PDB file of C-alpha atoms in Angstrom:
ATOM      1  CA  MET A  79       4.005 -48.121-100.505  1.00 37.00           C
ATOM      2  CA  SER A  80       7.486 -46.373-101.417  1.00 39.00           C
ATOM      3  CA  ARG A  81       7.350 -44.241-104.205  1.00 35.00           C
ATOM      4  CA  SER A  82      10.776 -45.605-105.259  1.00 48.00           C
ATOM      5  CA  THR A  83       9.148 -48.782-105.819  1.00 73.00           C
ATOM      6  CA  GLU A  84       6.487 -47.703-108.264  1.00 75.00           C
ATOM      7  CA  PHE A  85       6.680 -47.932-112.089  1.00 68.00           C
ATOM      8  CA  ALA A  86       4.351 -47.115-114.943  1.00 69.00           C
ATOM      9  CA  GLY A  87       4.169 -48.065-118.526  1.00 64.00           C
ATOM     10  CA  ARG A  88       5.935 -46.232-121.429  1.00 61.00           C
ATOM     11  CA  SER A  89       4.133 -45.339-124.784  1.00 60.00           C
ATOM     12  CA  VAL A  90       4.031 -48.211-127.550  1.00 73.00           C
ATOM     13  CA  PRO A  91       5.546 -49.675-129.364  1.00 89.00           C
ATOM     14  CA  LYS A  92       7.802 -51.724-126.830  1.00 95.00           C
ATOM     15  CA  THR A  93       9.977 -54.386-127.816  1.00 97.00           C
ATOM     16  CA  ILE A  94       8.693 -57.406-125.918  1.00 98.00           C
ATOM     17  CA  VAL A  95       9.878 -61.041-125.434  1.00 98.00           C
ATOM     18  CA  VAL A  96       7.451 -63.599-124.469  1.00 98.00           C
ATOM     19  CA  THR A  97       8.690 -67.060-123.641  1.00 98.00           C
ATOM     20  CA  GLY A  98       5.962 -70.023-123.201  1.00 96.00           C
ATOM     21  CA  ALA A  99       4.241 -68.261-126.337  1.00 96.00           C
ATOM     22  CA  SER A 100       3.347 -71.312-128.429  1.00 94.00           C
ATOM     23  CA  ASP A 101       0.227 -71.702-126.680  1.00 92.00           C
ATOM     24  CA  GLY A 102      -1.994 -70.534-123.744  1.00 91.00           C
ATOM     25  CA  ILE A 103      -1.503 -67.339-121.936  1.00 91.00           C
ATOM     26  CA  GLY A 104       1.818 -66.893-123.914  1.00 95.00           C
ATOM     27  CA  ALA A 105       0.399 -67.300-127.305  1.00 95.00           C
ATOM     28  CA  ALA A 106      -2.772 -64.971-126.159  1.00 95.00           C
ATOM     29  CA  ALA A 107      -0.611 -62.286-124.985  1.00 95.00           C
ATOM     30  CA  ALA A 108       1.432 -62.221-127.954  1.00 97.00           C
ATOM     31  CA  ARG A 109      -1.607 -61.847-130.110  1.00 96.00           C
ATOM     32  CA  LEU A 110      -2.937 -58.931-128.143  1.00 95.00           C
ATOM     33  CA  LEU A 111       0.263 -57.228-127.962  1.00 97.00           C
ATOM     34  CA  VAL A 112       0.767 -57.426-131.488  1.00 97.00           C
ATOM     35  CA  ARG A 113      -2.586 -56.022-131.955  1.00 95.00           C
ATOM     36  CA  ASP A 114      -1.795 -53.050-129.659  1.00 94.00           C
ATOM     37  CA  GLY A 115       1.276 -52.111-132.014  1.00 96.00           C
ATOM     38  CA  HIS A 116       4.016 -53.825-130.061  1.00 97.00           C
ATOM     39  CA  ASP A 117       7.464 -55.158-131.404  1.00 97.00           C
ATOM     40  CA  VAL A 118       6.868 -58.949-130.128  1.00 98.00           C
ATOM     41  CA  ILE A 119       9.237 -61.865-130.131  1.00 98.00           C
ATOM     42  CA  VAL A 120       7.900 -65.260-129.274  1.00 98.00           C
ATOM     43  CA  VAL A 121       9.740 -68.163-127.776  1.00 98.00           C
ATOM     44  CA  GLY A 122       8.354 -71.751-127.285  1.00 98.00           C
ATOM     45  CA  ARG A 123       9.593 -75.281-126.914  1.00 96.00           C
ATOM     46  CA  SER A 124       7.510 -77.010-129.860  1.00 96.00           C
ATOM     47  CA  GLU A 125       9.133 -75.746-133.309  1.00 97.00           C
ATOM     48  CA  ALA A 126       5.887 -76.476-134.986  1.00 97.00           C
ATOM     49  CA  LYS A 127       3.541 -74.433-132.654  1.00 97.00           C
ATOM     50  CA  THR A 128       5.924 -71.689-132.144  1.00 98.00           C
ATOM     51  CA  ARG A 129       6.396 -71.191-135.890  1.00 98.00           C
ATOM     52  CA  ALA A 130       2.771 -71.253-136.178  1.00 98.00           C
ATOM     53  CA  VAL A 131       2.183 -68.564-133.848  1.00 98.00           C
ATOM     54  CA  GLY A 132       5.076 -66.540-135.128  1.00 98.00           C
ATOM     55  CA  GLU A 133       3.872 -66.787-138.747  1.00 98.00           C
ATOM     56  CA  GLU A 134       0.328 -66.147-137.786  1.00 98.00           C
ATOM     57  CA  LEU A 135       1.384 -62.854-136.114  1.00 98.00           C
ATOM     58  CA  GLY A 136       4.170 -62.047-138.588  1.00 98.00           C
ATOM     59  CA  VAL A 137       6.639 -61.790-135.731  1.00 98.00           C
ATOM     60  CA  PRO A 138      10.210 -63.322-134.988  1.00 98.00           C
ATOM     61  CA  PHE A 139      10.187 -66.331-133.154  1.00 98.00           C
ATOM     62  CA  PHE A 140      12.837 -68.733-131.575  1.00 98.00           C
ATOM     63  CA  VAL A 141      12.552 -72.186-130.240  1.00 98.00           C
ATOM     64  CA  ALA A 142      14.236 -73.392-126.991  1.00 98.00           C
ATOM     65  CA  ASP A 143      13.567 -76.298-124.660  1.00 98.00           C
ATOM     66  CA  PHE A 144      14.265 -74.940-121.125  1.00 98.00           C
ATOM     67  CA  ALA A 145      15.140 -78.649-120.108  1.00 97.00           C
ATOM     68  CA  ARG A 146      18.280 -78.132-121.990  1.00 98.00           C
ATOM     69  CA  LEU A 147      20.131 -75.228-120.467  1.00 98.00           C
ATOM     70  CA  HIS A 148      22.406 -74.855-123.701  1.00 98.00           C
ATOM     71  CA  HIS A 149      19.037 -74.072-125.613  1.00 98.00           C
ATOM     72  CA  VAL A 150      18.667 -71.079-122.958  1.00 98.00           C
ATOM     73  CA  ARG A 151      22.202 -69.863-123.748  1.00 98.00           C
ATOM     74  CA  ALA A 152      21.693 -70.091-127.317  1.00 98.00           C
ATOM     75  CA  LEU A 153      18.589 -68.104-127.107  1.00 98.00           C
ATOM     76  CA  ALA A 154      19.873 -65.446-124.974  1.00 98.00           C
ATOM     77  CA  ALA A 155      22.686 -65.003-127.578  1.00 97.00           C
ATOM     78  CA  GLN A 156      19.998 -65.055-130.610  1.00 97.00           C
ATOM     79  CA  LEU A 157      17.992 -62.208-128.674  1.00 97.00           C
ATOM     80  CA  ALA A 158      20.502 -60.304-128.129  1.00 94.00           C
ATOM     81  CA  GLU A 159      21.609 -60.442-131.678  1.00 94.00           C
ATOM     82  CA  HIS A 160      18.409 -59.762-132.691  1.00 94.00           C
ATOM     83  CA  ARG A 161      17.171 -56.723-130.983  1.00 93.00           C
ATOM     84  CA  PRO A 162      19.548 -54.006-129.622  1.00 89.00           C
ATOM     85  CA  ASN A 163      16.999 -53.085-126.855  1.00 94.00           C
ATOM     86  CA  ILE A 164      14.300 -55.336-124.843  1.00 97.00           C
ATOM     87  CA  ASP A 165      11.763 -53.240-123.059  1.00 97.00           C
ATOM     88  CA  VAL A 166       9.819 -56.367-121.405  1.00 98.00           C
ATOM     89  CA  LEU A 167      10.950 -59.861-120.631  1.00 98.00           C
ATOM     90  CA  VAL A 168       8.025 -62.028-119.978  1.00 98.00           C
ATOM     91  CA  ASN A 169       9.432 -65.250-118.163  1.00 98.00           C
ATOM     92  CA  ASN A 170       6.021 -67.249-118.813  1.00 96.00           C
ATOM     93  CA  ALA A 171       7.376 -70.836-119.900  1.00 94.00           C
ATOM     94  CA  GLY A 172       6.667 -73.304-117.303  1.00 92.00           C
ATOM     95  CA  ALA A 173       5.215 -76.798-116.684  1.00 91.00           C
ATOM     96  CA  ILE A 174       3.959 -79.097-113.926  1.00 89.00           C
ATOM     97  CA  LEU A 175       5.355 -82.679-114.616  1.00 91.00           C
ATOM     98  CA  GLY A 176       4.981 -85.965-112.941  1.00 90.00           C
ATOM     99  CA  ASP A 177       7.776 -88.437-111.997  1.00 92.00           C
ATOM    100  CA  ARG A 178      10.924 -87.085-110.677  1.00 95.00           C
ATOM    101  CA  ARG A 179      13.370 -86.725-113.635  1.00 96.00           C
ATOM    102  CA  VAL A 180      16.896 -85.332-113.891  1.00 98.00           C
ATOM    103  CA  THR A 181      17.843 -83.333-116.914  1.00 98.00           C
ATOM    104  CA  ALA A 182      21.057 -83.883-119.123  1.00 98.00           C
ATOM    105  CA  ASP A 183      22.305 -80.869-116.943  1.00 98.00           C
ATOM    106  CA  GLY A 184      21.750 -82.544-113.549  1.00 98.00           C
ATOM    107  CA  PHE A 185      18.914 -80.624-112.397  1.00 98.00           C
ATOM    108  CA  GLU A 186      15.498 -81.999-111.450  1.00 98.00           C
ATOM    109  CA  GLU A 187      13.193 -81.002-114.321  1.00 97.00           C
ATOM    110  CA  THR A 188      10.678 -78.910-112.817  1.00 96.00           C
ATOM    111  CA  PHE A 189      13.203 -76.939-110.892  1.00 97.00           C
ATOM    112  CA  GLN A 190      15.093 -76.354-114.189  1.00 98.00           C
ATOM    113  CA  VAL A 191      12.226 -75.585-116.538  1.00 97.00           C
ATOM    114  CA  ASN A 192      10.278 -73.286-114.038  1.00 97.00           C
ATOM    115  CA  TYR A 193      12.952 -71.414-112.371  1.00 98.00           C
ATOM    116  CA  LEU A 194      16.708 -72.055-113.515  1.00 98.00           C
ATOM    117  CA  ALA A 195      16.122 -71.431-116.942  1.00 98.00           C
ATOM    118  CA  PRO A 196      14.227 -68.031-116.576  1.00 98.00           C
ATOM    119  CA  PHE A 197      17.023 -67.051-114.257  1.00 98.00           C
ATOM    120  CA  LEU A 198      19.644 -68.048-116.405  1.00 98.00           C
ATOM    121  CA  LEU A 199      17.913 -66.263-119.582  1.00 98.00           C
ATOM    122  CA  THR A 200      17.273 -63.078-117.350  1.00 98.00           C
ATOM    123  CA  ASN A 201      20.784 -62.898-116.126  1.00 98.00           C
ATOM    124  CA  LEU A 202      22.307 -63.295-119.564  1.00 98.00           C
ATOM    125  CA  LEU A 203      20.104 -60.565-120.830  1.00 98.00           C
ATOM    126  CA  LEU A 204      20.651 -58.421-117.908  1.00 97.00           C
ATOM    127  CA  ASP A 205      23.248 -55.993-119.431  1.00 96.00           C
ATOM    128  CA  ARG A 206      20.813 -55.295-122.171  1.00 96.00           C
ATOM    129  CA  LEU A 207      17.860 -55.178-119.785  1.00 97.00           C
ATOM    130  CA  LEU A 208      19.559 -52.392-117.581  1.00 97.00           C
ATOM    131  CA  ALA A 209      20.487 -50.412-120.640  1.00 96.00           C
ATOM    132  CA  SER A 210      17.021 -50.473-121.829  1.00 95.00           C
ATOM    133  CA  GLY A 211      15.287 -49.722-118.161  1.00 96.00           C
ATOM    134  CA  SER A 212      13.331 -52.790-118.857  1.00 97.00           C
ATOM    135  CA  LEU A 213      10.506 -54.648-117.101  1.00 97.00           C
ATOM    136  CA  VAL A 214      10.680 -58.414-116.116  1.00 98.00           C
ATOM    137  CA  VAL A 215       7.400 -60.065-115.633  1.00 98.00           C
ATOM    138  CA  GLN A 216       7.317 -63.576-114.138  1.00 97.00           C
ATOM    139  CA  THR A 217       4.234 -65.884-114.282  1.00 95.00           C
ATOM    140  CA  SER A 218       4.105 -67.460-110.844  1.00 94.00           C
ATOM    141  CA  SER A 219       1.186 -69.029-109.350  1.00 92.00           C
ATOM    142  CA  ASN A 220      -0.491 -69.143-106.008  1.00 90.00           C
ATOM    143  CA  ALA A 221       1.110 -72.440-105.515  1.00 86.00           C
ATOM    144  CA  ALA A 222       3.776 -70.241-104.237  1.00 88.00           C
ATOM    145  CA  ARG A 223       1.655 -69.585-101.062  1.00 85.00           C
ATOM    146  CA  LEU A 224      -0.288 -72.899-100.998  1.00 83.00           C
ATOM    147  CA  SER A 225       2.074 -75.815-101.552  1.00 78.00           C
ATOM    148  CA  ALA A 226       5.705 -74.368-101.588  1.00 85.00           C
ATOM    149  CA  ARG A 227       8.937 -74.283 -99.448  1.00 90.00           C
ATOM    150  CA  VAL A 228      12.345 -73.174-100.274  1.00 93.00           C
ATOM    151  CA  ASP A 229      14.893 -75.631 -98.935  1.00 94.00           C
ATOM    152  CA  LEU A 230      18.398 -74.334-100.096  1.00 96.00           C
ATOM    153  CA  ASP A 231      20.140 -77.905 -99.278  1.00 95.00           C
ATOM    154  CA  ASP A 232      17.419 -79.637-101.428  1.00 96.00           C
ATOM    155  CA  LEU A 233      16.718 -77.261-104.535  1.00 97.00           C
ATOM    156  CA  ASN A 234      16.680 -80.339-106.696  1.00 96.00           C
ATOM    157  CA  ASN A 235      13.632 -81.520-104.896  1.00 94.00           C
ATOM    158  CA  ALA A 236      15.079 -85.111-104.136  1.00 95.00           C
ATOM    159  CA  ARG A 237      13.396 -85.573-100.716  1.00 93.00           C
ATOM    160  CA  ASN A 238       9.535 -85.977-100.362  1.00 88.00           C
ATOM    161  CA  TYR A 239       9.294 -85.243-104.052  1.00 94.00           C
ATOM    162  CA  SER A 240       5.925 -84.894-105.647  1.00 91.00           C
ATOM    163  CA  PRO A 241       4.821 -82.965-108.850  1.00 92.00           C
ATOM    164  CA  VAL A 242       2.522 -80.461-107.047  1.00 89.00           C
ATOM    165  CA  ARG A 243       5.053 -79.460-104.431  1.00 93.00           C
ATOM    166  CA  ALA A 244       8.087 -79.362-106.940  1.00 94.00           C
ATOM    167  CA  TYR A 245       5.850 -77.033-109.111  1.00 93.00           C
ATOM    168  CA  GLY A 246       4.743 -74.989-106.149  1.00 94.00           C
ATOM    169  CA  ASN A 247       8.445 -74.708-104.892  1.00 95.00           C
ATOM    170  CA  THR A 248       9.478 -73.236-108.239  1.00 96.00           C
ATOM    171  CA  LYS A 249       6.851 -70.570-108.400  1.00 96.00           C
ATOM    172  CA  LEU A 250       7.819 -69.448-104.750  1.00 96.00           C
ATOM    173  CA  GLU A 251      11.573 -69.356-106.142  1.00 97.00           C
ATOM    174  CA  LEU A 252      10.289 -67.156-108.736  1.00 97.00           C
ATOM    175  CA  VAL A 253       8.729 -64.918-106.286  1.00 97.00           C
ATOM    176  CA  LEU A 254      11.779 -64.702-104.242  1.00 97.00           C
ATOM    177  CA  PHE A 255      13.939 -64.243-107.617  1.00 98.00           C
ATOM    178  CA  THR A 256      11.691 -61.272-108.388  1.00 98.00           C
ATOM    179  CA  ARG A 257      12.104 -59.434-105.058  1.00 97.00           C
ATOM    180  CA  GLU A 258      16.019 -60.084-105.271  1.00 98.00           C
ATOM    181  CA  LEU A 259      15.786 -58.478-108.825  1.00 98.00           C
ATOM    182  CA  HIS A 260      14.265 -55.638-107.687  1.00 98.00           C
ATOM    183  CA  ASP A 261      16.475 -55.183-104.690  1.00 98.00           C
ATOM    184  CA  ARG A 262      19.591 -55.407-106.637  1.00 98.00           C
ATOM    185  CA  TYR A 263      18.602 -53.807-109.760  1.00 98.00           C
ATOM    186  CA  HIS A 264      15.516 -51.150-109.381  1.00 97.00           C
ATOM    187  CA  GLU A 265      17.912 -48.309-108.584  1.00 96.00           C
ATOM    188  CA  ARG A 266      19.532 -48.922-112.090  1.00 97.00           C
ATOM    189  CA  GLY A 267      16.126 -48.616-113.744  1.00 96.00           C
ATOM    190  CA  LEU A 268      14.836 -52.309-113.868  1.00 97.00           C
ATOM    191  CA  SER A 269      11.302 -53.145-112.714  1.00 97.00           C
ATOM    192  CA  THR A 270      10.034 -56.585-111.952  1.00 97.00           C
ATOM    193  CA  VAL A 271       6.671 -58.058-110.766  1.00 97.00           C
ATOM    194  CA  ALA A 272       5.600 -61.831-110.458  1.00 97.00           C
ATOM    195  CA  PHE A 273       1.781 -62.535-110.664  1.00 95.00           C
ATOM    196  CA  HIS A 274      -0.910 -65.505-110.610  1.00 91.00           C
ATOM    197  CA  PRO A 275      -2.735 -65.588-113.636  1.00 86.00           C
ATOM    198  CA  GLY A 276      -5.766 -67.589-112.212  1.00 72.00           C
ATOM    199  CA  GLY A 277      -7.145 -70.958-113.417  1.00 60.00           C
ATOM    200  CA  VAL A 278      -6.777 -71.016-117.269  1.00 56.00           C
ATOM    201  CA  SER A 279      -8.523 -73.353-119.768  1.00 58.00           C
ATOM    202  CA  SER A 280      -5.574 -74.195-121.589  1.00 49.00           C
ATOM    203  CA  ASN A 281      -3.268 -77.053-122.773  1.00 55.00           C
ATOM    204  CA  PHE A 282      -1.225 -76.523-119.552  1.00 50.00           C
ATOM    205  CA  ALA A 283      -0.533 -79.532-117.761  1.00 45.00           C
ATOM    206  CA  ARG A 284      -2.588 -81.683-120.226  1.00 45.00           C
ATOM    207  CA  THR A 285       0.468 -83.898-120.773  1.00 50.00           C
ATOM    208  CA  SER A 286       1.507 -83.871-117.052  1.00 48.00           C
ATOM    209  CA  ARG A 287       1.972 -87.109-115.541  1.00 56.00           C
ATOM    210  CA  SER A 288       0.477 -85.953-112.224  1.00 53.00           C
ATOM    211  CA  SER A 289      -2.977 -85.451-110.684  1.00 54.00           C
ATOM    212  CA  VAL A 290      -3.136 -81.949-111.924  1.00 52.00           C
ATOM    213  CA  GLY A 291      -2.688 -83.304-115.475  1.00 48.00           C
ATOM    214  CA  ALA A 292      -5.513 -85.751-114.968  1.00 53.00           C
ATOM    215  CA  LEU A 293      -7.704 -82.814-114.014  1.00 46.00           C
ATOM    216  CA  PHE A 294      -6.724 -81.121-117.141  1.00 47.00           C
ATOM    217  CA  ARG A 295      -7.751 -83.821-119.392  1.00 47.00           C
ATOM    218  CA  THR A 296     -11.338 -83.441-118.021  1.00 58.00           C
ATOM    219  CA  PRO A 297     -14.017 -80.978-118.979  1.00 50.00           C
ATOM    220  CA  VAL A 298     -13.459 -79.170-115.791  1.00 52.00           C
ATOM    221  CA  PRO A 299     -11.027 -76.478-116.838  1.00 54.00           C
ATOM    222  CA  ARG A 300     -13.110 -75.527-120.059  1.00 57.00           C
ATOM    223  CA  LEU A 301     -16.291 -75.322-117.962  1.00 43.00           C
ATOM    224  CA  PHE A 302     -14.766 -73.498-115.002  1.00 43.00           C
ATOM    225  CA  PHE A 303     -11.464 -71.734-115.866  1.00 59.00           C
ATOM    226  CA  GLN A 304     -10.949 -68.324-117.723  1.00 62.00           C
ATOM    227  CA  PRO A 305      -9.898 -68.410-121.336  1.00 79.00           C
ATOM    228  CA  PRO A 306      -6.244 -67.853-122.065  1.00 76.00           C
ATOM    229  CA  ARG A 307      -6.968 -64.505-123.559  1.00 74.00           C
ATOM    230  CA  LYS A 308      -8.636 -63.108-120.269  1.00 84.00           C
ATOM    231  CA  ALA A 309      -5.605 -64.487-118.302  1.00 80.00           C
ATOM    232  CA  ALA A 310      -3.300 -62.787-120.852  1.00 88.00           C
ATOM    233  CA  GLY A 311      -5.108 -59.349-120.026  1.00 87.00           C
ATOM    234  CA  HIS A 312      -3.646 -59.667-116.405  1.00 88.00           C
ATOM    235  CA  LEU A 313      -0.437 -59.866-117.785  1.00 92.00           C
ATOM    236  CA  LEU A 314      -0.705 -56.917-120.261  1.00 92.00           C
ATOM    237  CA  ARG A 315      -1.846 -54.914-117.257  1.00 92.00           C
ATOM    238  CA  PHE A 316       1.978 -54.757-116.049  1.00 94.00           C
ATOM    239  CA  ILE A 317       3.279 -54.113-119.658  1.00 93.00           C
ATOM    240  CA  THR A 318       0.740 -51.089-120.283  1.00 88.00           C
ATOM    241  CA  PRO A 319      -0.813 -49.998-116.929  1.00 85.00           C
ATOM    242  CA  ALA A 320      -3.711 -47.787-117.234  1.00 78.00           C
ATOM    243  CA  PRO A 321      -3.173 -44.025-117.296  1.00 78.00           C
ATOM    244  CA  GLY A 322      -2.132 -42.929-113.751  1.00 77.00           C
ATOM    245  CA  GLU A 323      -1.810 -46.433-112.414  1.00 81.00           C
ATOM    246  CA  ALA A 324       1.362 -47.096-110.622  1.00 84.00           C
ATOM    247  CA  LEU A 325       2.439 -50.640-109.957  1.00 90.00           C
ATOM    248  CA  VAL A 326       4.919 -52.034-107.440  1.00 95.00           C
ATOM    249  CA  SER A 327       8.234 -53.429-108.472  1.00 97.00           C
ATOM    250  CA  GLY A 328       9.385 -56.494-106.652  1.00 97.00           C
ATOM    251  CA  ALA A 329       5.812 -57.673-105.774  1.00 97.00           C
ATOM    252  CA  TYR A 330       3.852 -60.638-106.417  1.00 96.00           C
ATOM    253  CA  TYR A 331       0.253 -59.861-107.647  1.00 95.00           C
ATOM    254  CA  GLU A 332      -2.975 -61.864-107.252  1.00 92.00           C
ATOM    255  CA  ASN A 333      -6.313 -60.541-108.502  1.00 88.00           C
ATOM    256  CA  GLY A 334      -4.755 -57.379-109.425  1.00 88.00           C
ATOM    257  CA  ARG A 335      -3.272 -56.569-106.046  1.00 92.00           C
ATOM    258  CA  PRO A 336       0.054 -57.111-104.402  1.00 95.00           C
ATOM    259  CA  ARG A 337      -0.159 -60.046-101.994  1.00 95.00           C
ATOM    260  CA  THR A 338       2.282 -61.177 -99.288  1.00 93.00           C
ATOM    261  CA  VAL A 339       4.010 -64.435 -99.761  1.00 93.00           C
ATOM    262  CA  LYS A 340       5.363 -65.880 -96.659  1.00 89.00           C
ATOM    263  CA  ALA A 341       8.785 -67.220 -96.971  1.00 88.00           C
ATOM    264  CA  PRO A 342      12.102 -67.402 -94.919  1.00 88.00           C
ATOM    265  CA  PRO A 343      14.454 -64.281 -95.790  1.00 93.00           C
ATOM    266  CA  VAL A 344      16.655 -66.476 -98.257  1.00 96.00           C
ATOM    267  CA  ALA A 345      16.019 -64.221-101.309  1.00 97.00           C
ATOM    268  CA  SER A 346      19.840 -63.211-101.407  1.00 97.00           C
ATOM    269  CA  ARG A 347      21.065 -66.503-100.561  1.00 98.00           C
ATOM    270  CA  LEU A 348      18.798 -68.247-103.197  1.00 98.00           C
ATOM    271  CA  TRP A 349      20.072 -65.858-105.922  1.00 98.00           C
ATOM    272  CA  GLU A 350      23.629 -66.720-104.879  1.00 98.00           C
ATOM    273  CA  THR A 351      23.102 -70.391-104.824  1.00 98.00           C
ATOM    274  CA  THR A 352      21.427 -70.366-108.085  1.00 98.00           C
ATOM    275  CA  ALA A 353      24.074 -68.379-109.828  1.00 98.00           C
ATOM    276  CA  ALA A 354      26.907 -70.779-108.471  1.00 98.00           C
ATOM    277  CA  LEU A 355      24.634 -73.732-109.799  1.00 98.00           C
ATOM    278  CA  LEU A 356      24.561 -72.156-113.324  1.00 98.00           C
ATOM    279  CA  GLY A 357      28.018 -71.063-113.283  1.00 97.00           C
ATOM    280  CA  LEU A 358      27.320 -67.287-113.458  1.00 96.00           C
ATOM    281  CA  ASP A 359      30.016 -64.831-112.647  1.00 78.00           C
ATOM    282  CA  GLU A 360      28.305 -62.160-110.216  1.00 60.00           C
ATOM    283  CA  GLY A 361      31.408 -59.849-110.320  1.00 47.00           C
TER     284      GLY A 361
END
């Protein structure tokens, strides 16, 4: 473990943006962070649910549907206007869907919601994140190891599509994004991690048009998976590490430890391809 890759938490309060915060892990994390004295901004797709969480906690909230990239761009502008600094960006929003669908932006929906949108949001906020020496946390999944591949010629999942494979692909892409974000910007003060939260008894996937959705509509998650509050505790470990605990920037974590995810060495090319798809100026 290289010392240059380690990072530790700073004292509270921190300004923390949590996406996917209208329910599940995101909402639970927001509640814990507010309890601990942080300045939290919650972001969600459902206006009613996001408003409910924001008003419950007395914190700012913004609504953005990541299946619409103009919502992501508007969100970045709102966040930049609302807070002069952002200490932590939690890219937690995500979904497992069903039949292959293409968004109005021209991308397969899983690819856009789970990967393109957080990539775009992070890059649009990058100057602010660098100025603050921020931490970016990506909610990934062990699907990145178990059911994923990155094909730069088929990022839109047009060939051999399945909901589970498309989901896994995006979670692997988030891991590669995390590595590349570290490689490009850690020396300038930015830290980043991806993590698998474990099985969670939440509304995640309940509306999915897939076999995973069918599972989440049974009693199995409630009986055998951890509650969102416990999963949120895994996330909070990166935001406020225990005294003396050093975490590894650029790493993917499972069960509290960095874990290797085997993938072809395409992180840099994936970044460049993604930036081009989104029309981002890398110069």
